[in-house]
Short mmCIF file of C-alpha atoms and ligand atoms in Angstrom, two decimals:
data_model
loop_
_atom_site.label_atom_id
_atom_site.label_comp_id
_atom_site.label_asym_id
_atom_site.label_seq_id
_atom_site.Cartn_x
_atom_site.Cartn_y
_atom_site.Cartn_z
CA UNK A 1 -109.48 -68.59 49.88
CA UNK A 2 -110.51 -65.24 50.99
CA UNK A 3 -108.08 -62.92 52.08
CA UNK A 4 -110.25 -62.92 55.29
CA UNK A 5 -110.24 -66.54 56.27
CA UNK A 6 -107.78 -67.85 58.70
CA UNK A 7 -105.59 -70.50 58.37
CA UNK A 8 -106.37 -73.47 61.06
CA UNK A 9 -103.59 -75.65 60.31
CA UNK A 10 -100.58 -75.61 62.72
CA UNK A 11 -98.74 -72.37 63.02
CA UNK A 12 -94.93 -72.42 61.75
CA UNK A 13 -92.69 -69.17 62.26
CA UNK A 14 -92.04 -67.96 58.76
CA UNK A 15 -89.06 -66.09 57.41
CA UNK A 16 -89.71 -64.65 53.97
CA UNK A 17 -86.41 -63.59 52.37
CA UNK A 18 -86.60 -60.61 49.52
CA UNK A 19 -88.57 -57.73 49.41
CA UNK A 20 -89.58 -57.72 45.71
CA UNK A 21 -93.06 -58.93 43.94
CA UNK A 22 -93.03 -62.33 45.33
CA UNK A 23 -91.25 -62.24 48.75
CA UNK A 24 -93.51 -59.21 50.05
CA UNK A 25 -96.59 -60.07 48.46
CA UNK A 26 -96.04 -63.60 49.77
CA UNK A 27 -95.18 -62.14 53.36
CA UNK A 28 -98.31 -59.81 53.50
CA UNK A 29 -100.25 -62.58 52.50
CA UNK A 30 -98.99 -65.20 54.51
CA UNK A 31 -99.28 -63.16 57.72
CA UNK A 32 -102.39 -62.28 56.71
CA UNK A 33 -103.55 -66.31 56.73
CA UNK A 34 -102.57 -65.37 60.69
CA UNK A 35 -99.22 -66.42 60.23
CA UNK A 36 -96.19 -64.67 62.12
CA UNK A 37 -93.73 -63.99 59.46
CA UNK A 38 -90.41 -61.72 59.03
CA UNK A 39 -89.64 -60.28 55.64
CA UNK A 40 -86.40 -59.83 55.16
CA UNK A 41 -84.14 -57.56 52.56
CA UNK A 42 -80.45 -56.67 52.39
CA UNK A 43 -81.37 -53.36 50.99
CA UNK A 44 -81.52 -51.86 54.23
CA UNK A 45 -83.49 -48.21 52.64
CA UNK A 46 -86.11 -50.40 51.24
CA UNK A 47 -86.93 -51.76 54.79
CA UNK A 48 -86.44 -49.07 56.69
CA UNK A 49 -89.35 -47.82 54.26
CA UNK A 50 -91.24 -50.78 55.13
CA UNK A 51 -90.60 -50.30 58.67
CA UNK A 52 -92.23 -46.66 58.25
CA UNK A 53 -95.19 -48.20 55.98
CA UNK A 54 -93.76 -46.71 53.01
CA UNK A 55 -94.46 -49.66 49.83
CA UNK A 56 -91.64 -49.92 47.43
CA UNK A 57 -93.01 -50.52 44.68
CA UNK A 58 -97.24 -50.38 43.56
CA UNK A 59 -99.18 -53.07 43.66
CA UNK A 60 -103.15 -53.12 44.12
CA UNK A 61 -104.13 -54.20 47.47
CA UNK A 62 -100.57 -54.61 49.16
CA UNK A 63 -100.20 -51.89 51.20
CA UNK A 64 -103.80 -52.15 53.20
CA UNK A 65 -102.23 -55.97 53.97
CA UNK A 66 -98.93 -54.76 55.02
CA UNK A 67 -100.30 -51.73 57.02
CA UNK A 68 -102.92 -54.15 58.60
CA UNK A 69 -100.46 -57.29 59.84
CA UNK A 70 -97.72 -54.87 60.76
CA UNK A 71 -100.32 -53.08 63.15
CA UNK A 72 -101.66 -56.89 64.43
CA UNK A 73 -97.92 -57.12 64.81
CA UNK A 74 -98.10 -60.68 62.34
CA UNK A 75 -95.62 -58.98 60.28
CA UNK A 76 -92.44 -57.41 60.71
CA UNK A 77 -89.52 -56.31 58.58
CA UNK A 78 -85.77 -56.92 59.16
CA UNK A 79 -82.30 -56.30 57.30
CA UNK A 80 -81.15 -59.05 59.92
CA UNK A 81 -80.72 -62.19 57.58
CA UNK A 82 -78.77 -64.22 60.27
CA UNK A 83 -81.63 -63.03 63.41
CA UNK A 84 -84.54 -63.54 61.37
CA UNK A 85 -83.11 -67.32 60.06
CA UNK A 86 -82.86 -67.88 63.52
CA UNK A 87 -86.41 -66.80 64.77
CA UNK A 88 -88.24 -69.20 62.12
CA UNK A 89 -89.02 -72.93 60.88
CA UNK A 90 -90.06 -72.05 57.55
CA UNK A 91 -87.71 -70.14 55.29
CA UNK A 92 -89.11 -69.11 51.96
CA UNK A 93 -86.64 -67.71 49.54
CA UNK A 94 -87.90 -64.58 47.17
CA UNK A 95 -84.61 -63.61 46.71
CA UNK A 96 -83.98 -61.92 42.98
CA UNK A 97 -81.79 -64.30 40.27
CA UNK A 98 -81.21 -61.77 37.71
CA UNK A 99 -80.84 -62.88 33.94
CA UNK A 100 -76.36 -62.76 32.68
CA UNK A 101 -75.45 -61.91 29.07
CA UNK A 102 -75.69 -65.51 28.20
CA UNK A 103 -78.87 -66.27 29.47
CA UNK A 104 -78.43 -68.12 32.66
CA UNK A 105 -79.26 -66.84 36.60
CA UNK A 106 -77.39 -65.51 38.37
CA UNK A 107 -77.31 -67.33 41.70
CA UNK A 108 -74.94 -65.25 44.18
CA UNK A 109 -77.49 -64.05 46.14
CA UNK A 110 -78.87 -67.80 46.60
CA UNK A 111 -75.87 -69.17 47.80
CA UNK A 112 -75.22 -66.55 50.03
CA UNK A 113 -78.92 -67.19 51.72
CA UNK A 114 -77.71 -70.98 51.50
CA UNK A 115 -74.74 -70.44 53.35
CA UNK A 116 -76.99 -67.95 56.29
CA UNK A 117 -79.21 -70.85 56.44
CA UNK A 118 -76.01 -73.30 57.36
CA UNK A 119 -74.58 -70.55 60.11
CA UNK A 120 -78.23 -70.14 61.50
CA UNK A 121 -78.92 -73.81 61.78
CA UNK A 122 -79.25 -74.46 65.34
CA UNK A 123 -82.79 -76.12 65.01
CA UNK A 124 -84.67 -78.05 62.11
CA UNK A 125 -85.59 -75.97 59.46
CA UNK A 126 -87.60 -75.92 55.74
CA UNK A 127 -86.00 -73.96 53.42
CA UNK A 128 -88.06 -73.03 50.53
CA UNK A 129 -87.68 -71.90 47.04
CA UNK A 130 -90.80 -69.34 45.85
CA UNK A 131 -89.28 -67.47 43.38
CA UNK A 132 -88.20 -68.94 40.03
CA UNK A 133 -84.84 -70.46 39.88
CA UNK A 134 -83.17 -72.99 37.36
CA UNK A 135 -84.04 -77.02 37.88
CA UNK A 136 -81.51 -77.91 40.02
CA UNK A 137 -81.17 -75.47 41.98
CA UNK A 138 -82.73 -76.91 45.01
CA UNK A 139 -79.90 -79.68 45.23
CA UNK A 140 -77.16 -76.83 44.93
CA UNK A 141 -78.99 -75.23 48.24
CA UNK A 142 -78.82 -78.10 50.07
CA UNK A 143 -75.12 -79.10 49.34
CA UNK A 144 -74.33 -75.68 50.31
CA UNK A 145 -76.19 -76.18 53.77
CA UNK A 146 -74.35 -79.67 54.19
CA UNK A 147 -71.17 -78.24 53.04
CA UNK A 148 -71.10 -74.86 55.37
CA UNK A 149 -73.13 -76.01 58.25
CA UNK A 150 -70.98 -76.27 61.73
CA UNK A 151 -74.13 -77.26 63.68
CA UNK A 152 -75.81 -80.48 63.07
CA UNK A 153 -79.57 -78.76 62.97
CA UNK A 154 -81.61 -80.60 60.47
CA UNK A 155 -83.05 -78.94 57.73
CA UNK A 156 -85.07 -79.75 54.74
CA UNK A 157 -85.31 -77.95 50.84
CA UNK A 158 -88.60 -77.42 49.04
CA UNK A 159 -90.08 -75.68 46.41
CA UNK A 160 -93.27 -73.86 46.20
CA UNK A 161 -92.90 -71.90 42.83
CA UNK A 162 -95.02 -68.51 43.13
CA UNK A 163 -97.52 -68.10 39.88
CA UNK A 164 -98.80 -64.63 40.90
CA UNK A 165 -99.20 -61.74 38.24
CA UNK A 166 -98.00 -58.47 38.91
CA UNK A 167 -100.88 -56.05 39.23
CA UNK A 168 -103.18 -58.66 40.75
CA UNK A 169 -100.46 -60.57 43.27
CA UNK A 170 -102.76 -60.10 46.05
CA UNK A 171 -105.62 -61.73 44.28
CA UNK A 172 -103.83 -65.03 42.86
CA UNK A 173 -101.91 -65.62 45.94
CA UNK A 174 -105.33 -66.22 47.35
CA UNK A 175 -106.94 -67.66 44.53
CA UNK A 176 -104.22 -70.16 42.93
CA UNK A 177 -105.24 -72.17 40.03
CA UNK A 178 -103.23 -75.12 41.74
CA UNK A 179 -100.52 -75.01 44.44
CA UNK A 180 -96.87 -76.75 43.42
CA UNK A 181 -95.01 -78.69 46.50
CA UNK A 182 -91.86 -80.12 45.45
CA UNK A 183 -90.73 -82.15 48.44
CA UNK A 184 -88.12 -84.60 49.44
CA UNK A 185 -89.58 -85.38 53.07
CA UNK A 186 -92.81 -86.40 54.73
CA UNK A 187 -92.26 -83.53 56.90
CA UNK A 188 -91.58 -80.66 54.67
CA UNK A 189 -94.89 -82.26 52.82
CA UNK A 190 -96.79 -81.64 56.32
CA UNK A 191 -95.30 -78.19 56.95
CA UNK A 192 -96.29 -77.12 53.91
CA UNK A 193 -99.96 -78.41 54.04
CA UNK A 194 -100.21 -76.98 57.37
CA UNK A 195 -99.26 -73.45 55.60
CA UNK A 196 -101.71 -73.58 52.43
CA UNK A 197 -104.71 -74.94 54.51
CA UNK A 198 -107.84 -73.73 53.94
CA UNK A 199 -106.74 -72.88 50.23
CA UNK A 200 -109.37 -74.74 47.61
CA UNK A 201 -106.80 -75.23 44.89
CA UNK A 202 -105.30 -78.66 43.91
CA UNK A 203 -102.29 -79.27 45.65
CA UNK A 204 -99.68 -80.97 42.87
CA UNK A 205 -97.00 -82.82 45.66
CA UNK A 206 -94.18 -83.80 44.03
CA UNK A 207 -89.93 -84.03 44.07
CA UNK A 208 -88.29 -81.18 44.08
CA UNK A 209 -86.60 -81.06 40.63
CA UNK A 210 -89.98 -81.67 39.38
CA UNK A 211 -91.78 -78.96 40.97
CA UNK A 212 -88.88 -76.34 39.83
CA UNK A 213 -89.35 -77.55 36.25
CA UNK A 214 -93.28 -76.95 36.33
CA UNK A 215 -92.39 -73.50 37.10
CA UNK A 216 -89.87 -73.48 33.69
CA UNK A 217 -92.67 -75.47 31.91
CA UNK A 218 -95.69 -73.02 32.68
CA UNK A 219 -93.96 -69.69 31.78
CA UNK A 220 -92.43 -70.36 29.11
CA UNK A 221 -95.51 -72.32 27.69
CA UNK A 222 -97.78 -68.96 28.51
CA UNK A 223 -94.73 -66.95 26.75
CA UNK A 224 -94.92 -69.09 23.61
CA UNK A 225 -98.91 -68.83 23.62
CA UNK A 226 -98.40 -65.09 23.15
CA UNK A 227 -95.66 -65.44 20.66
CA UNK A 228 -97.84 -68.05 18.62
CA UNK A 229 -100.67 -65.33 18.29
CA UNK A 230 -98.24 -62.72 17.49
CA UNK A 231 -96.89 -64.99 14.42
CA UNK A 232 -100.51 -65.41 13.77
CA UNK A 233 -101.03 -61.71 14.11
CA UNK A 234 -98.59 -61.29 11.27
CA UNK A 235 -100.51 -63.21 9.09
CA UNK A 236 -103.56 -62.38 9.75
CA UNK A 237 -102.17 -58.97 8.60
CA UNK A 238 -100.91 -59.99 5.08
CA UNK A 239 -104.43 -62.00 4.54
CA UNK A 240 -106.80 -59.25 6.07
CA UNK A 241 -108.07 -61.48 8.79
CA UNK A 242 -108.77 -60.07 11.80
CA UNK A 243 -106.55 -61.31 15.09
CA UNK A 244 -109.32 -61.20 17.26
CA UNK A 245 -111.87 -63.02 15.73
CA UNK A 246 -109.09 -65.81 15.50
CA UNK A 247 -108.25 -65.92 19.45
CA UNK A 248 -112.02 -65.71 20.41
CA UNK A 249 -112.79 -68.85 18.34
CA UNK A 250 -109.53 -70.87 19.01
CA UNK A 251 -110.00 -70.08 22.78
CA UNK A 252 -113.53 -71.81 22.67
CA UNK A 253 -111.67 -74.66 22.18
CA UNK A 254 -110.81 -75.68 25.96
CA UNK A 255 -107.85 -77.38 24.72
CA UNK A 256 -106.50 -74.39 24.01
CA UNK A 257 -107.87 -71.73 26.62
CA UNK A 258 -109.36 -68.20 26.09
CA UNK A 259 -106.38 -66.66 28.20
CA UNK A 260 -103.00 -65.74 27.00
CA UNK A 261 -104.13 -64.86 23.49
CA UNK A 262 -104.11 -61.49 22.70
CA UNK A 263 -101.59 -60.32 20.28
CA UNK A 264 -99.66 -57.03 20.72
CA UNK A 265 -95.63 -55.24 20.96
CA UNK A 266 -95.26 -58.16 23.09
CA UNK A 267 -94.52 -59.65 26.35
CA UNK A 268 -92.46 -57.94 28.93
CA UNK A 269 -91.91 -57.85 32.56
CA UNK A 270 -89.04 -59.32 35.09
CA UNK A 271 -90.54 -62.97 34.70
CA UNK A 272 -91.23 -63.77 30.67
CA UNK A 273 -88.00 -62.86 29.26
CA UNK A 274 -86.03 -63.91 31.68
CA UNK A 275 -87.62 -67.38 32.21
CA UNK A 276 -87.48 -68.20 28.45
CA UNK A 277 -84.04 -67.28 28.58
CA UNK A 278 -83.22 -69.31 31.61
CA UNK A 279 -85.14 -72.08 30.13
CA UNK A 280 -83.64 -72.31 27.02
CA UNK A 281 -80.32 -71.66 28.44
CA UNK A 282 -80.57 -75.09 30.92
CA UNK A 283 -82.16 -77.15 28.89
CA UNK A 284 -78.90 -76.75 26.45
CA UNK A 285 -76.83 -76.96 29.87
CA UNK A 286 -78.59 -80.64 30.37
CA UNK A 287 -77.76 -81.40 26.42
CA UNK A 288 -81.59 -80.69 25.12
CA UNK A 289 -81.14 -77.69 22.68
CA UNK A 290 -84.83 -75.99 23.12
CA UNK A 291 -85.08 -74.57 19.68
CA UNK A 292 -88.89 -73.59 20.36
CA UNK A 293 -88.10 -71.16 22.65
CA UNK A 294 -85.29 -69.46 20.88
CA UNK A 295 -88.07 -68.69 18.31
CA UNK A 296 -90.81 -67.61 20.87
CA UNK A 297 -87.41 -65.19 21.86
CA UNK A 298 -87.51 -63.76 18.68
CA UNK A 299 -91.08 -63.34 17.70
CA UNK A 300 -91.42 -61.21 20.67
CA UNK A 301 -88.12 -59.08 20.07
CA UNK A 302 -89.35 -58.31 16.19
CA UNK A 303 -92.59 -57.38 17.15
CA UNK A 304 -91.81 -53.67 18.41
CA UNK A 305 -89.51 -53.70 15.17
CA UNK A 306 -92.90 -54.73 13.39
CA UNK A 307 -95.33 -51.96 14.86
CA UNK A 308 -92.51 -49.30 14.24
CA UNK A 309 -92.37 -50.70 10.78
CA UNK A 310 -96.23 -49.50 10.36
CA UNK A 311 -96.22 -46.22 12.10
CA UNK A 312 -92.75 -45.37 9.96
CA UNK A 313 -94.88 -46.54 6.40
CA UNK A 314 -97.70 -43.99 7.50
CA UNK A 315 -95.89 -41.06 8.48
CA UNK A 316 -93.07 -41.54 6.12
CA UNK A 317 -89.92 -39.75 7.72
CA UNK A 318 -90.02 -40.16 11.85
CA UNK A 319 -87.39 -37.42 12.37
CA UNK A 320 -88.57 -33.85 13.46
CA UNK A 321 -92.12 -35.75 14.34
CA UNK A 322 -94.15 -35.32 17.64
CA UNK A 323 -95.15 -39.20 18.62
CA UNK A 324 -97.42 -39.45 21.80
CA UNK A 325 -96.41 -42.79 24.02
CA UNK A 326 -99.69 -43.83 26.10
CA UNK A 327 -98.51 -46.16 28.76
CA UNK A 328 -94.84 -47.35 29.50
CA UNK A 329 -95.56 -50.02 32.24
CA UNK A 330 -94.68 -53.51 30.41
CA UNK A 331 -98.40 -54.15 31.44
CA UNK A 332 -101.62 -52.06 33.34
CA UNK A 333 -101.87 -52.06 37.15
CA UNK A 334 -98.20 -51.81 38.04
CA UNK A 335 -95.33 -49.29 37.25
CA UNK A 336 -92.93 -52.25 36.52
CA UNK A 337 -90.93 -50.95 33.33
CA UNK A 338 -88.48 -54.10 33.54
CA UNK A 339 -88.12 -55.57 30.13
CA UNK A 340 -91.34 -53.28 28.86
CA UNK A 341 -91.82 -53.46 25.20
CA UNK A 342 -91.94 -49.66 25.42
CA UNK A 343 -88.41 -49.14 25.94
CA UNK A 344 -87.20 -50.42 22.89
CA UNK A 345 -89.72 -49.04 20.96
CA UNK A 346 -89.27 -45.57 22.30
CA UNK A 347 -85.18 -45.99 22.11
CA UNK A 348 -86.07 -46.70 18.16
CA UNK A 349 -88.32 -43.56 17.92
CA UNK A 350 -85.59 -41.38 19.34
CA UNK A 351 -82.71 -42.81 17.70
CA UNK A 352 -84.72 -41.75 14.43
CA UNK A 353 -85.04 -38.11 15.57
CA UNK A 354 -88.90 -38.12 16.88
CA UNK A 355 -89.49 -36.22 19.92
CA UNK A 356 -91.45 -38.70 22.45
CA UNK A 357 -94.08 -37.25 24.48
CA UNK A 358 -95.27 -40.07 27.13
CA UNK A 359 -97.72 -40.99 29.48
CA UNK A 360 -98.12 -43.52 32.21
CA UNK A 361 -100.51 -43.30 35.13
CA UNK A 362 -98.25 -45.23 37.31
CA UNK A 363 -94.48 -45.38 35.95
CA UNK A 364 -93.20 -41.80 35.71
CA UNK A 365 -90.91 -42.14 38.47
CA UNK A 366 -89.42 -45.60 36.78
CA UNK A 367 -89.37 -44.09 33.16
CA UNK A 368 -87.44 -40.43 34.56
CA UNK A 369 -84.97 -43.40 35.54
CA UNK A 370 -84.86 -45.54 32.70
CA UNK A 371 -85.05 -42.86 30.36
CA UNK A 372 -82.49 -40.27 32.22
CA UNK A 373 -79.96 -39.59 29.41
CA UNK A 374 -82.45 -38.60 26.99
CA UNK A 375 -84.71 -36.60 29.53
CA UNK A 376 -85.54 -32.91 27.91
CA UNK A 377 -84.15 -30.54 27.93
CA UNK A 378 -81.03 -32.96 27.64
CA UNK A 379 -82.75 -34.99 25.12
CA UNK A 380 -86.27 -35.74 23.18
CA UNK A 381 -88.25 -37.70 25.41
CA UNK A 382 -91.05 -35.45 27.66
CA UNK A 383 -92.63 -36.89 30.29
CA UNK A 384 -96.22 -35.86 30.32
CA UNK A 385 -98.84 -35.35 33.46
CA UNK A 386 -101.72 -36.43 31.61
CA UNK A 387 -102.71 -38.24 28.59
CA UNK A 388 -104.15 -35.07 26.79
CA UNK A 389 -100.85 -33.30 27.47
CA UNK A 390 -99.15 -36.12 26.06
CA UNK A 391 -101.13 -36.16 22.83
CA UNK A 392 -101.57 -32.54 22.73
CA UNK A 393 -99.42 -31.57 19.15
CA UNK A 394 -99.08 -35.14 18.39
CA UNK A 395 -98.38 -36.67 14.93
CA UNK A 396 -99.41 -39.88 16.28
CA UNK A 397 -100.57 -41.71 19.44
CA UNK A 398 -98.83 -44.55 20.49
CA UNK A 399 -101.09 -47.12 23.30
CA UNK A 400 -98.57 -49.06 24.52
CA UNK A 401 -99.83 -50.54 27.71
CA UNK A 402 -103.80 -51.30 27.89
CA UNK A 403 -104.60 -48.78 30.97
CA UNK A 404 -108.39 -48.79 31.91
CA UNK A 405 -108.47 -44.84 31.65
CA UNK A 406 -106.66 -44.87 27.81
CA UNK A 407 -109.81 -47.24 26.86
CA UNK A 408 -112.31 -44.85 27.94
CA UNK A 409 -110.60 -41.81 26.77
CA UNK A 410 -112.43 -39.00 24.93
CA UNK A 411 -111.73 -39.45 21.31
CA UNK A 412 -113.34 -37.11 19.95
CA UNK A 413 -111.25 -34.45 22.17
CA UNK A 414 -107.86 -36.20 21.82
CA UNK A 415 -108.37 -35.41 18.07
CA UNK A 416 -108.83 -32.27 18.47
CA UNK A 417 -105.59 -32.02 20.49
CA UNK A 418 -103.53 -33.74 17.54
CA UNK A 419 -101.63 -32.19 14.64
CA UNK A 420 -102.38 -35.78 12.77
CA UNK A 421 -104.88 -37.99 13.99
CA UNK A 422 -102.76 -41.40 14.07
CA UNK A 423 -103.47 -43.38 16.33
CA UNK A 424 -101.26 -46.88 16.87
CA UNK A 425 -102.86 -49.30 18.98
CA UNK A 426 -99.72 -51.38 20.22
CA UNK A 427 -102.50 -53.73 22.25
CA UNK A 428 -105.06 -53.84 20.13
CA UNK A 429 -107.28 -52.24 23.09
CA UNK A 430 -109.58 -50.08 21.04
CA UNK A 431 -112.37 -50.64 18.48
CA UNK A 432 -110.70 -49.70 15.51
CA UNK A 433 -114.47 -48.93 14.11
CA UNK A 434 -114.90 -46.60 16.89
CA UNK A 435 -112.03 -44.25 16.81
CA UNK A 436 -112.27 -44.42 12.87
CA UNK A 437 -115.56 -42.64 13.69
CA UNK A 438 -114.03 -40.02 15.62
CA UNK A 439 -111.59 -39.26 12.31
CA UNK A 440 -108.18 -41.29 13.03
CA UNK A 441 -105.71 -43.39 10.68
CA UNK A 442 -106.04 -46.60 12.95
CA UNK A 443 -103.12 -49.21 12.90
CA UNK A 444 -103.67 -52.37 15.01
CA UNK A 445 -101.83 -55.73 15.19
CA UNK A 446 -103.25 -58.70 13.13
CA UNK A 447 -106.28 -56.60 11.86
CA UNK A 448 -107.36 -53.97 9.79
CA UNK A 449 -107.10 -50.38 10.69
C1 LIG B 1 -96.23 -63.76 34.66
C2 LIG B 1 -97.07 -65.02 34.88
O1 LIG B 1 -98.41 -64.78 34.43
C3 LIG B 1 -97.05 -65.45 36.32
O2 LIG B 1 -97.74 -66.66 36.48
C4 LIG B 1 -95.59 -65.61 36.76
O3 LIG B 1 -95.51 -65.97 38.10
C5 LIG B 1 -94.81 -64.34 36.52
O4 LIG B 1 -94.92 -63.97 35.15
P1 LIG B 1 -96.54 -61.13 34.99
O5 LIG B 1 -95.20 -61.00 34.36
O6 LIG B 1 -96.85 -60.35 36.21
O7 LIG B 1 -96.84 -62.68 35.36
O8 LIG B 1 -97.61 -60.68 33.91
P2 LIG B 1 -98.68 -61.33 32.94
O9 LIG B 1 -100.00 -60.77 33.28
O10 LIG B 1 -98.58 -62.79 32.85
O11 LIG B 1 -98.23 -60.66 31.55
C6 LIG B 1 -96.91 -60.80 31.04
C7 LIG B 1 -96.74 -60.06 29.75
O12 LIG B 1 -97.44 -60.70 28.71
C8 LIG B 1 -97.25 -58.62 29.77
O13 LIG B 1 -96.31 -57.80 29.10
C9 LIG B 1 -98.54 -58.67 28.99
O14 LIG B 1 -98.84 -57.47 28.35
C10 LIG B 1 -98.22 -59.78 27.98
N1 LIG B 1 -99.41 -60.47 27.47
C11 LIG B 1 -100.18 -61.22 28.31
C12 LIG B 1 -99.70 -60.42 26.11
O15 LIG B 1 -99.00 -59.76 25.34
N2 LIG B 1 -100.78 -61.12 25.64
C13 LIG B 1 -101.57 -61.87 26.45
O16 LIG B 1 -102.53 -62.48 25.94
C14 LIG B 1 -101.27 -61.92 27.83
#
């Protein structure tokens, strides 16, 4: 679907609760489709922001959408849980379930939409889950509607789990690979439909419990495809085989896919970590002890122990050292730093007495945040303005996240900038060939520097 077409299936009001990745992409979006929608977030700075036009967060493509629907008055943004529940039929829930210390979601913000939704019912409505929440959770919403409800509105729950990648949210909203609608009702089916018509994708209509459980099922199986080439990576570095080469063949194979393949520091972000966790974490709540996933855990938490390992065997001692940090972002195209492999990494570097001197095109705001106590002049870590200033003294150059502008960087020049040309390619992003050419030490992941 382009982002220009216009939906012609029957209009429903649309409530989108949570102003994060998925509720205000999915708001922007939807009204785009010509749907009127509210979008609505209890932190009331964030939508006065809104209100003003003012994005919280970056993502490519967003803000043209929001500034265009609010102006064709599609899209509007409200603190008012209990007046926007009112104004709509459709209620999709983007609310945030954030990981606990022992791995499971934490719901309270759920229930408390749950138990809106029961003061608010005064007329059918279709509650729907978008963001990712544990299997289950759809039949705790809807006891908690029965349960609190003084009205006797009818109401439905759903689930439409949300697939989009941050950095290109706008993009796979519009272009799913295959749309997920767990339903319990002929109705909620039909509501639904009416919402995602005109979109090309395969429509997968199933229950409810089901259609939460694809949502498990998919990330954590596109978590563990990165962890199995990172294992691979590791042994592809004791044999001398190159990483690469591997993934490029195996992904010929259309078993196995081309995508999700390239080995690096790792997976990070708010959804990866957090949905292996919560998977692994309910499947032993159900009695199925999902040993698989502890391990694609672990794979991914040694390997910024792994490419420290090789930077520390080059330069010897890391204390007193200079170490450049391209890219803090857990990925390119967003200034998400949630879970980022970078974090860790750079705690290690500084706990051994380096002095970090980063980069990011997008995050700097996020990392003055994350990294506050250990901001200079309090601490070692300097964040830079540009790359070169980053790398400018350096002992070596860490590339952390795979930025367009890092891969086209002047080699040559960064070189020159360097008091030791070592250059650690956490993503495996540059040709190691290349940059050897220019005069650096190269150290990759799963192939040979
Ligand atoms: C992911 C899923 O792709 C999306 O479907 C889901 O809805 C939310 O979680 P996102 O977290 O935005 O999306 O990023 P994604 O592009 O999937 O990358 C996740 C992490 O995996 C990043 O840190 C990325 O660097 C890493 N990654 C990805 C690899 O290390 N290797 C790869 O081959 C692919």
């Amino acid at each position: 679907m382009s982002t220009k077409s216009k939906q012609s299936g029957k209009q429903h009001p649309i409530c989108v609760i949570g102003a994060g990745h998925v509720g205000l992409v999915a708001a922007a979006c939807f009204a785009e489709m010509g749907n009127n929608v509210v979008c609505v977030d209890n932190d009331k700075k964030k939508i006065e922001g809104l209100k003003k036009k003012n994005m919280p967060f970056y993502e490519p493509g967003l803000e043209p959408l929001v500034k265009k629907n609010m102006s064709k008055k599609r899209l509007r943004f409200s603190s008012s849980l209990s007046g926007s529940l009112r104004s709509s039929e459709v209620v999709f829930i983007a609310v945030g379930t954030p990981p606990q210390a022992d791995g499971s979601a934490d719901l309270t913000a759920l229930e408390h939409v749950a138990r809106n939704v029961a003061d608010a019912l005064d007329s059918y409505k279709l509650i729907v889950e978008k963001s990712t929440v544990p299997v289950q959770t759809g039949l705790k919403i809807k006891e908690t509607i029965s349960r609190y409800r003084t009205k006797e509105g009818k109401f439905d729950v759903a689930s439409n789990p949300e697939f989009l990648r941050e950095g290109k949210a706008v993009y796979d909203f519009f272009h799913p690979d295959r749309i997920v609608l767990g339903v319990e009702s002929a109705k909620a089916e039909r509501i639904l439909k009416d919402i995602y018509h005109g979109f090309k994708a395969p429509i997968v209509v199933t229950s409810l419990v089901t259609a939460e459980l694809i949502k498990h099922a998919s990330n954590s199986f596109l978590a563990m495809k990165i962890s199995y080439m990172n294992a691979v990576a590791r042994v592809c570095d004791l044999s001398g085989a190159q990483v690469e080469k591997v993934a490029q063949a195996m992904g010929y194979d259309r078993r196995i896919g081309k995508e999700f393949l390239r080995s690096g520091i790792g997976y990070g972000g708010f959804c990866f970590p957090k949905d292996v966790e919560a998977f692994q974490y309910i499947s032993g709540k159900l009695g199925y002890e999902f040993r698989l996933l502890r391990e694609v855990k672990a794979i991914n938490d040694g390997q910024p122990v792994f490419f420290l390992n090789k930077i520390r065997e080059h330069l010897w001692v890391l204390k007193g050292k200079r170490i450049a940090v391209w890219g803090l972002s857990f990925k390119p195209d967003t200034d998400d730093m949630r879970f980022a492999p970078s974090v860790p990494l750079i705690g290690e570097l500084l706990a051994e007495g380096a002095r970090v001197y980063a980069y990011d095109p997008q995050a700097a705001k996020e990392a003055r945040q994350v990294f506050k106590d250990v901001l200079s002049p309090k601490g070692n870590f300097v964040l830079c303005k540009t790359a070169e200033e980053a790398a400018s003294r350096a002992d070596c150059l860490c590339l952390l996240t795979e930025w367009e502008e890092f891969r086209t960087a002047d080699w040559n020049r960064v070189k020159r900038k360097m008091a030791y040309p070592l250059l650690a390619d956490g993503r495996n992003m540059l040709d190691p060939g290349q940059v050897k050419q220019c005069g650096f030490h190269y150290i990759g992941i799963g192939r040979k520097g």
